[in-house]
Coordinates of C-alpha atoms and ligand atoms in Angstrom, one line a residue:
X1 CA -23.3 7.8 87.8
X2 CA -21.6 4.5 86.8
X3 CA -24.2 2.0 85.7
X4 CA -24.0 -1.7 86.7
X5 CA -25.5 -4.6 84.6
X6 CA -26.2 -8.2 85.6
X7 CA -25.9 -10.6 82.6
X8 CA -28.1 -13.5 83.6
X9 CA -27.7 -16.8 81.7
X10 CA -28.3 -20.5 82.3
X11 CA -28.1 -22.6 79.2
X12 CA -25.8 -23.2 76.2
X13 CA -27.6 -20.9 73.8
X14 CA -27.8 -18.1 76.4
X15 CA -24.0 -18.3 76.9
X16 CA -23.5 -18.0 73.1
X17 CA -26.0 -15.2 72.5
X18 CA -25.0 -13.2 75.6
X19 CA -21.3 -13.3 74.6
X20 CA -21.7 -10.2 72.4
X21 CA -23.4 -8.3 75.3
X22 CA -20.5 -9.2 77.5
X23 CA -18.0 -8.0 74.9
X24 CA -20.0 -4.7 74.5
X25 CA -20.0 -4.2 78.3
X26 CA -16.2 -4.7 78.3
X27 CA -15.5 -2.4 75.3
X28 CA -17.8 0.4 76.7
X29 CA -16.3 0.1 80.2
X30 CA -19.6 -0.9 81.8
X31 CA -19.5 -2.4 85.3
X32 CA -21.1 -5.8 84.9
X33 CA -21.2 -9.3 86.3
X34 CA -22.4 -12.7 85.1
X35 CA -25.0 -14.6 87.1
X36 CA -25.2 -18.2 85.9
X37 CA -28.2 -20.1 87.1
X38 CA -26.5 -23.5 86.5
X39 CA -29.5 -24.8 84.5
X40 CA -26.9 -26.3 82.1
X41 CA -24.0 -27.7 84.1
X42 CA -22.2 -30.5 82.3
X43 CA -18.7 -29.5 81.0
X44 CA -19.7 -29.9 77.4
X45 CA -23.0 -27.9 77.8
X46 CA -21.5 -25.1 79.9
X47 CA -17.8 -24.6 80.7
X48 CA -16.7 -25.5 77.1
X49 CA -18.5 -22.4 75.9
X50 CA -16.9 -20.1 78.4
X51 CA -13.5 -21.4 77.1
X52 CA -14.4 -21.3 73.4
X53 CA -15.8 -17.8 73.7
X54 CA -13.1 -16.6 76.1
X55 CA -15.6 -15.3 78.6
X56 CA -14.9 -14.5 82.2
X57 CA -16.1 -16.9 84.8
X58 CA -19.5 -16.1 86.3
X59 CA -19.3 -14.1 89.5
X60 CA -22.3 -16.2 90.8
X61 CA -23.1 -19.8 89.9
X62 CA -26.3 -21.2 91.3
X63 CA -26.7 -24.9 91.6
X64 CA -30.1 -25.8 90.1
X65 CA -29.3 -28.0 87.2
X66 CA -30.9 -31.4 86.7
X67 CA -33.8 -30.7 89.1
X68 CA -37.4 -31.3 88.1
X69 CA -39.0 -28.0 86.9
X70 CA -41.5 -28.0 89.8
X71 CA -38.4 -27.4 92.1
X72 CA -36.0 -25.7 89.7
X73 CA -37.9 -22.5 88.8
X74 CA -38.8 -21.7 92.4
X75 CA -35.2 -22.4 93.5
X76 CA -33.8 -20.2 90.8
X77 CA -36.1 -17.3 91.7
X78 CA -35.2 -17.5 95.4
X79 CA -31.5 -17.7 94.8
X80 CA -31.4 -15.0 92.0
X81 CA -33.3 -12.7 94.4
X82 CA -30.6 -13.3 97.1
X83 CA -27.9 -12.3 94.6
X84 CA -29.7 -9.3 93.2
X85 CA -30.5 -8.0 96.7
X86 CA -26.9 -8.0 97.9
X87 CA -25.3 -7.1 94.5
X88 CA -27.9 -4.8 93.2
X89 CA -27.5 -3.9 89.4
X90 CA -29.2 -1.2 87.4
X91 CA -30.5 -3.7 85.0
X92 CA -30.8 -7.5 84.6
X93 CA -30.3 -8.7 81.0
X94 CA -32.0 -11.9 80.0
X95 CA -32.0 -13.6 76.6
X96 CA -34.4 -16.0 75.0
X97 CA -37.1 -18.1 76.6
X98 CA -35.7 -20.7 79.0
X99 CA -36.7 -21.3 82.6
X100 CA -33.6 -19.3 83.6
X101 CA -35.0 -16.3 81.7
X102 CA -38.4 -16.6 83.4
X103 CA -36.9 -16.9 86.8
X104 CA -34.4 -14.0 86.3
X105 CA -37.2 -11.8 85.0
X106 CA -39.6 -12.6 87.9
X107 CA -36.8 -12.1 90.5
X108 CA -35.8 -8.7 89.0
X109 CA -39.4 -7.7 88.8
X110 CA -40.1 -8.4 92.4
X111 CA -37.1 -6.4 93.5
X112 CA -38.0 -3.4 91.2
X113 CA -34.9 -3.8 89.0
X114 CA -35.3 -3.0 85.3
X115 CA -35.3 -6.0 82.9
X116 CA -33.7 -6.0 79.5
X117 CA -35.0 -8.8 77.3
X118 CA -33.0 -9.8 74.2
X119 CA -35.0 -11.8 71.7
X120 CA -38.2 -10.2 72.8
X121 CA -41.4 -10.8 70.7
X122 CA -40.7 -14.3 69.4
X123 CA -43.9 -16.2 69.3
X124 CA -44.7 -19.8 68.1
X125 CA -48.4 -19.2 69.2
X126 CA -48.2 -22.7 70.7
X127 CA -49.0 -22.4 74.4
X128 CA -48.1 -26.1 75.0
X129 CA -44.5 -25.1 74.7
X130 CA -42.9 -24.2 78.0
X131 CA -40.8 -21.6 76.2
X132 CA -43.8 -19.8 74.8
X133 CA -45.2 -18.9 78.2
X134 CA -41.7 -18.0 79.4
X135 CA -41.4 -15.5 76.5
X136 CA -44.8 -14.0 76.9
X137 CA -44.5 -13.5 80.7
X138 CA -40.9 -12.1 80.3
X139 CA -41.9 -9.7 77.6
X140 CA -44.9 -8.3 79.6
X141 CA -42.8 -7.5 82.6
X142 CA -39.7 -6.2 80.8
X143 CA -38.6 -2.6 80.7
X144 CA -36.4 -2.8 77.6
X145 CA -37.5 -5.1 74.9
X146 CA -34.9 -5.8 72.2
X147 CA -36.7 -7.4 69.2
X148 CA -34.4 -9.1 66.8
X149 CA -36.7 -8.7 63.7
X150 CA -39.6 -6.6 62.5
X151 CA -41.9 -9.6 62.9
X152 CA -41.0 -10.0 66.5
X153 CA -41.6 -6.2 67.1
X154 CA -45.0 -6.5 65.4
X155 CA -45.9 -9.4 67.8
X156 CA -45.2 -7.1 70.8
X157 CA -47.3 -4.4 69.3
X158 CA -50.2 -6.8 68.7
X159 CA -50.1 -7.8 72.4
X160 CA -50.5 -4.2 73.4
X161 CA -47.0 -3.7 74.7
X162 CA -45.9 -0.1 75.0
X163 CA -43.9 0.5 71.8
X164 CA -41.7 3.2 73.5
X165 CA -40.1 0.3 75.4
X166 CA -39.2 -1.7 72.3
X167 CA -36.2 -1.5 69.9
X168 CA -35.3 -3.4 66.7
X169 CA -31.8 -4.5 67.3
X170 CA -31.1 -7.6 65.3
X171 CA -30.1 -10.9 67.0
X172 CA -26.7 -11.3 68.8
X173 CA -26.5 -14.7 67.1
X174 CA -25.2 -12.9 64.1
X175 CA -22.6 -11.1 66.2
X176 CA -21.5 -14.5 67.7
X177 CA -21.3 -16.3 64.4
X178 CA -19.3 -13.4 62.8
X179 CA -17.0 -13.1 65.8
X180 CA -16.3 -16.8 65.9
X181 CA -16.4 -18.2 62.4
X182 CA -12.9 -17.1 61.4
X183 CA -11.5 -18.2 64.8
X184 CA -13.2 -21.6 64.3
X185 CA -11.8 -22.0 60.8
X186 CA -8.3 -21.6 62.2
X187 CA -8.7 -23.4 65.5
X188 CA -11.2 -26.2 65.0
X189 CA -10.8 -29.3 62.9
X190 CA -14.0 -31.4 63.5
X191 CA -14.2 -32.6 59.9
X192 CA -10.7 -34.0 60.1
X193 CA -11.4 -35.5 63.5
X194 CA -14.7 -37.2 62.4
X195 CA -13.4 -38.2 58.9
X196 CA -16.0 -36.0 57.1
X197 CA -15.8 -34.1 53.8
X198 CA -17.2 -30.6 53.2
X199 CA -20.8 -30.9 51.9
X200 CA -20.6 -34.7 52.4
X201 CA -22.9 -35.1 55.4
X202 CA -26.1 -33.8 57.1
X203 CA -25.9 -32.2 60.6
X204 CA -28.9 -33.1 62.9
X205 CA -29.9 -32.0 66.4
X206 CA -33.1 -32.7 68.3
X207 CA -33.7 -31.7 71.9
X208 CA -37.0 -30.0 72.3
X209 CA -39.1 -31.4 75.2
X210 CA -42.2 -31.6 73.0
X211 CA -40.3 -33.8 70.5
X212 CA -37.9 -36.0 72.4
X213 CA -40.0 -36.6 75.5
X214 CA -42.8 -38.0 73.3
X215 CA -41.9 -41.5 72.2
X216 CA -43.8 -41.3 68.9
X217 CA -42.2 -38.0 67.9
X218 CA -38.7 -39.1 68.8
X219 CA -39.1 -42.4 66.9
X220 CA -40.4 -40.3 64.0
X221 CA -37.4 -38.1 63.9
X222 CA -34.9 -40.9 64.2
X223 CA -36.9 -42.9 61.5
X224 CA -36.8 -39.8 59.3
X225 CA -33.1 -39.3 59.7
X226 CA -32.6 -43.0 58.8
X227 CA -34.8 -42.6 55.7
X228 CA -32.8 -39.5 54.6
X229 CA -29.6 -41.5 54.8
X230 CA -31.1 -44.4 52.9
X231 CA -32.3 -42.2 50.0
X232 CA -29.5 -39.7 49.8
X233 CA -26.4 -41.6 51.0
X234 CA -25.5 -38.7 53.2
X235 CA -24.4 -39.7 56.6
X236 CA -26.2 -37.9 59.5
X237 CA -24.0 -36.5 62.2
X238 CA -26.0 -36.0 65.4
X239 CA -24.4 -34.3 68.4
X240 CA -26.7 -35.5 71.1
X241 CA -28.2 -33.2 73.8
X242 CA -28.4 -34.9 77.2
X243 CA -32.2 -34.8 77.3
X244 CA -32.4 -36.6 74.0
X245 CA -29.7 -39.1 75.0
X246 CA -31.7 -40.0 78.1
X247 CA -34.9 -40.5 76.1
X248 CA -33.3 -42.7 73.4
X249 CA -32.2 -45.0 76.2
X250 CA -35.5 -44.9 78.1
X251 CA -37.6 -45.6 75.0
X252 CA -35.0 -48.2 73.8
X253 CA -34.8 -46.7 70.3
X254 CA -32.4 -48.5 68.0
X255 CA -30.6 -46.2 65.6
X256 CA -31.0 -47.1 61.9
X257 CA -27.9 -47.2 59.7
X258 CA -26.3 -43.9 58.7
X259 CA -26.8 -41.9 61.9
X260 CA -23.7 -41.2 63.9
X261 CA -24.3 -40.0 67.4
X262 CA -21.5 -37.8 68.8
X263 CA -21.1 -35.9 72.0
X264 CA -22.4 -32.3 72.2
X265 CA -19.8 -30.1 70.5
X266 CA -18.1 -27.0 71.6
X267 CA -19.1 -23.8 69.7
X268 CA -16.0 -23.6 67.5
X269 CA -16.2 -27.2 66.4
X270 CA -20.0 -26.9 66.0
X271 CA -19.8 -23.8 63.8
X272 CA -17.5 -25.7 61.4
X273 CA -19.8 -28.7 61.4
X274 CA -22.7 -26.4 60.5
X275 CA -21.0 -24.3 57.9
X276 CA -19.8 -27.4 56.0
X277 CA -23.0 -29.5 56.2
X278 CA -25.0 -30.1 53.0
X279 CA -28.2 -29.8 55.1
X280 CA -29.2 -29.2 58.7
X281 CA -32.1 -31.1 60.2
X282 CA -33.0 -29.7 63.6
X283 CA -35.6 -28.6 66.2
X284 CA -33.3 -26.0 67.7
X285 CA -34.1 -22.3 67.6
X286 CA -30.5 -21.2 67.3
X287 CA -29.7 -23.6 64.5
X288 CA -32.6 -22.3 62.4
X289 CA -31.0 -18.8 62.7
X290 CA -27.4 -20.0 62.1
X291 CA -28.5 -21.9 59.0
X292 CA -29.7 -18.6 57.5
X293 CA -26.4 -16.8 58.5
X294 CA -24.2 -19.7 57.2
X295 CA -26.3 -20.3 54.1
X296 CA -27.0 -23.9 54.8
X297 CA -30.6 -25.2 54.0
X298 CA -32.6 -26.3 57.0
X299 CA -35.4 -28.7 57.8
X300 CA -37.1 -28.1 61.1
X301 CA -38.7 -31.1 62.7
X302 CA -41.5 -29.1 64.4
X303 CA -45.1 -28.2 63.5
X304 CA -44.5 -24.5 64.2
X305 CA -41.7 -22.0 64.7
X306 CA -41.2 -18.7 66.5
X307 CA -38.7 -17.9 63.7
X308 CA -41.1 -17.7 60.7
X309 CA -38.7 -15.3 59.0
X310 CA -36.5 -18.3 58.2
X311 CA -39.4 -20.1 56.4
X312 CA -40.5 -16.9 54.6
X313 CA -37.0 -16.5 53.3
X314 CA -37.2 -20.0 51.8
X315 CA -34.2 -21.2 53.8
X316 CA -36.1 -23.3 56.3
X317 CA -39.1 -25.6 56.1
X318 CA -41.2 -27.2 58.8
X319 CA -41.4 -31.0 58.5
X320 CA -43.1 -32.1 61.7
X321 CA -41.9 -35.5 62.8
X322 CA -43.4 -38.0 60.4
X323 CA -40.5 -39.8 58.7
X324 CA -41.8 -39.6 55.1
X325 CA -42.4 -35.8 55.5
X326 CA -38.9 -35.3 56.9
X327 CA -37.5 -37.1 53.8
X328 CA -39.6 -35.1 51.3
X329 CA -38.6 -31.8 53.0
X330 CA -35.0 -32.8 53.0
X331 CA -35.1 -33.7 49.3
X332 CA -36.8 -30.4 48.5
X333 CA -34.2 -28.4 50.4
X334 CA -31.3 -30.4 48.9
X335 CA -32.6 -30.1 45.3
X336 CA -34.0 -26.6 45.0
X337 CA -31.8 -23.6 44.6
X338 CA -32.8 -20.7 46.9
X339 CA -32.2 -17.0 47.6
X340 CA -30.2 -16.3 50.7
X341 CA -31.2 -13.6 53.1
X342 CA -30.4 -13.1 56.7
X343 CA -33.3 -11.6 58.6
X344 CA -31.4 -11.4 61.9
X345 CA -29.4 -8.2 61.5
X346 CA -25.9 -6.9 60.9
X347 CA -23.8 -8.4 63.7
X348 CA -23.8 -5.3 65.9
X349 CA -26.8 -6.2 68.1
X350 CA -24.8 -6.6 71.3
X351 CA -23.3 -3.1 71.2
X352 CA -26.7 -1.7 70.1
X353 CA -28.5 -3.2 73.0
X354 CA -26.0 -1.9 75.6
X355 CA -25.9 1.5 74.0
X356 CA -29.7 1.8 73.9
X357 CA -29.9 0.9 77.6
X358 CA -27.3 3.5 78.5
X359 CA -28.9 6.2 76.4
X360 CA -32.4 5.6 77.6
X361 CA -31.3 5.4 81.2
X362 CA -29.5 8.7 81.0
X363 CA -32.9 10.4 80.0
X364 CA -34.6 9.5 83.3
Ligands
UD1_1 C1 -33.4 -26.0 77.9 C2 -34.5 -25.0 77.6 C3 -34.8 -25.0 76.1 C4 -33.5 -24.7 75.3 C5 -32.4 -25.7 75.8 C6 -31.1 -25.4 75.1 C7 -36.3 -24.7 79.3 C8 -37.7 -25.1 79.7 N1 -35.8 -25.4 78.3 O1 -33.9 -27.2 77.6 O2 -35.7 -23.9 75.8 O3 -33.7 -24.8 74.0 O4 -32.3 -25.6 77.2 O5 -30.3 -26.5 75.0 O6 -35.7 -23.9 79.9 N2 -28.8 -32.1 81.3 C9 -27.5 -32.5 81.6 N3 -26.5 -31.6 81.5 C10 -26.6 -30.3 81.3 C11 -27.9 -29.9 81.0 C12 -29.0 -30.7 81.0 O7 -27.3 -33.7 81.8 O8 -25.7 -29.6 81.3 C13 -29.9 -33.0 81.3 C14 -30.5 -33.1 82.7 O9 -30.9 -34.4 83.0 C15 -31.8 -32.2 82.6 C16 -32.1 -32.4 81.1 O10 -30.9 -32.6 80.4 O11 -32.7 -32.6 83.5 C17 -32.9 -31.3 80.5 O12 -32.2 -30.0 80.8 P1 -33.0 -28.7 81.0 O13 -32.1 -27.6 81.2 O14 -34.0 -28.9 82.0 O15 -33.8 -28.5 79.6 P2 -33.2 -28.6 78.1 O16 -33.9 -29.7 77.4 O17 -31.8 -28.5 78.1
UDP2 N1 -24.5 -25.8 69.6 C1 -23.2 -26.2 69.9 N2 -22.9 -27.5 70.0 C2 -23.8 -28.5 69.8 C3 -25.2 -28.1 69.5 C4 -25.5 -26.7 69.4 O1 -22.3 -25.3 70.0 O2 -23.5 -29.7 69.9 C5 -24.9 -24.3 69.6 C6 -25.4 -23.9 68.3 O3 -24.4 -23.4 67.4 C7 -26.4 -22.8 68.7 C8 -26.8 -23.2 70.1 O4 -25.9 -24.1 70.5 O5 -25.8 -21.5 68.8 C9 -28.2 -23.8 70.1 O6 -28.5 -24.4 71.3 P1 -29.7 -25.4 71.5 O7 -30.0 -26.0 70.2 O8 -29.3 -26.3 72.6 O9 -30.8 -24.4 72.0 P2 -32.0 -23.5 71.3 O10 -31.3 -22.6 70.4 O11 -32.9 -24.5 70.7 O12 -32.6 -22.9 72.5

């Protein structure tokens, strides 16, 4: 019997991390379609990534972006159920911890369609994060749980999840970086465009709701970036996420010297900006992982992380959002030599995930 997969995605990191699954479906001749919830919808947060990664257009594109969450999650569930009912797949793949993931998993669950969760088992143990509840709920209703690391698999075991449903696969972020780094070296010239030198700047991002929506924390991050420039002379390049841009305007935060805001970057440009940075300062999940893969030290402006492997490996440090702490962490990461390890796998996670699903489904 020919199997059919639905690849559900909704935000920038999901497009990137789902791309290896899409490639694997294509190379293995699997019938699949892409269902885009439309959670991210601006050209530079969405379409740009389909172009950079040369992905086919989604078969279904829902229109839920920019809505308040009280409306958005419900709208997504209803519309995803409509699509899955008329174009019924044998599995719905979801990736990560966004509202799109939660809605996709709940919709599939109500229709009795198996769910495959890539990035299962990540835990920050901070229930105030929307993403943490999204992850926990999705894991507990998934049928195939693809844990990227041993730590993530252990979290699932500790929560009493049936271990026969879990597989250690690595994270497709490694596949995506490996597949696209060389292409980006050839095609993208962001350093030239921005007048930057290799190793001569710091790359920063901040977009987490619990950081940028809280005025004190956002002021702390911006103040910290300004302090880092003042003490190191390294310019801070900050491609700004639309959520953070809106909050900077709302809170009327003035930027100190040395911080250059730029538009969100496409993946090929962004990979080059990451790979050639002296240091990354971020609250992004994906950037903590990519820093390990690209061997760039990282400071994470959070109090916790669902990616503790990066901290254990000595490549990442948690600074919180107090400016002086951001500075001391940045100095430490700039000055101290470290050992590079990549805990996120060998770059074949996408194929492994699809093959595991096919093999396990053929048993039943
Ligand atoms: C979402 C995820 C977060 C993930 C991030 C990746 C949830 C709860 N959060 O956060 O886990 O790390 O995506 O970037 O699912 N906006 C635009 N254009 C866009 C997208 C967003 O203008 O293309 C603006 C809208 O005003 C929107 C706001 O940004 O209301 C926030 O977007 P949303 O998707 O709700 O959350 P993110 O902060 O992007
Ligand atoms: N990214 C990008 N352009 C940018 C910022 C990020 O291509 O301007 C990529 C980055 O390489 C990573 C992913 O987007 O793969 C991370 O997305 P984000 O930080 O929005 O979400 P998170 O990973 O925190 O969920």
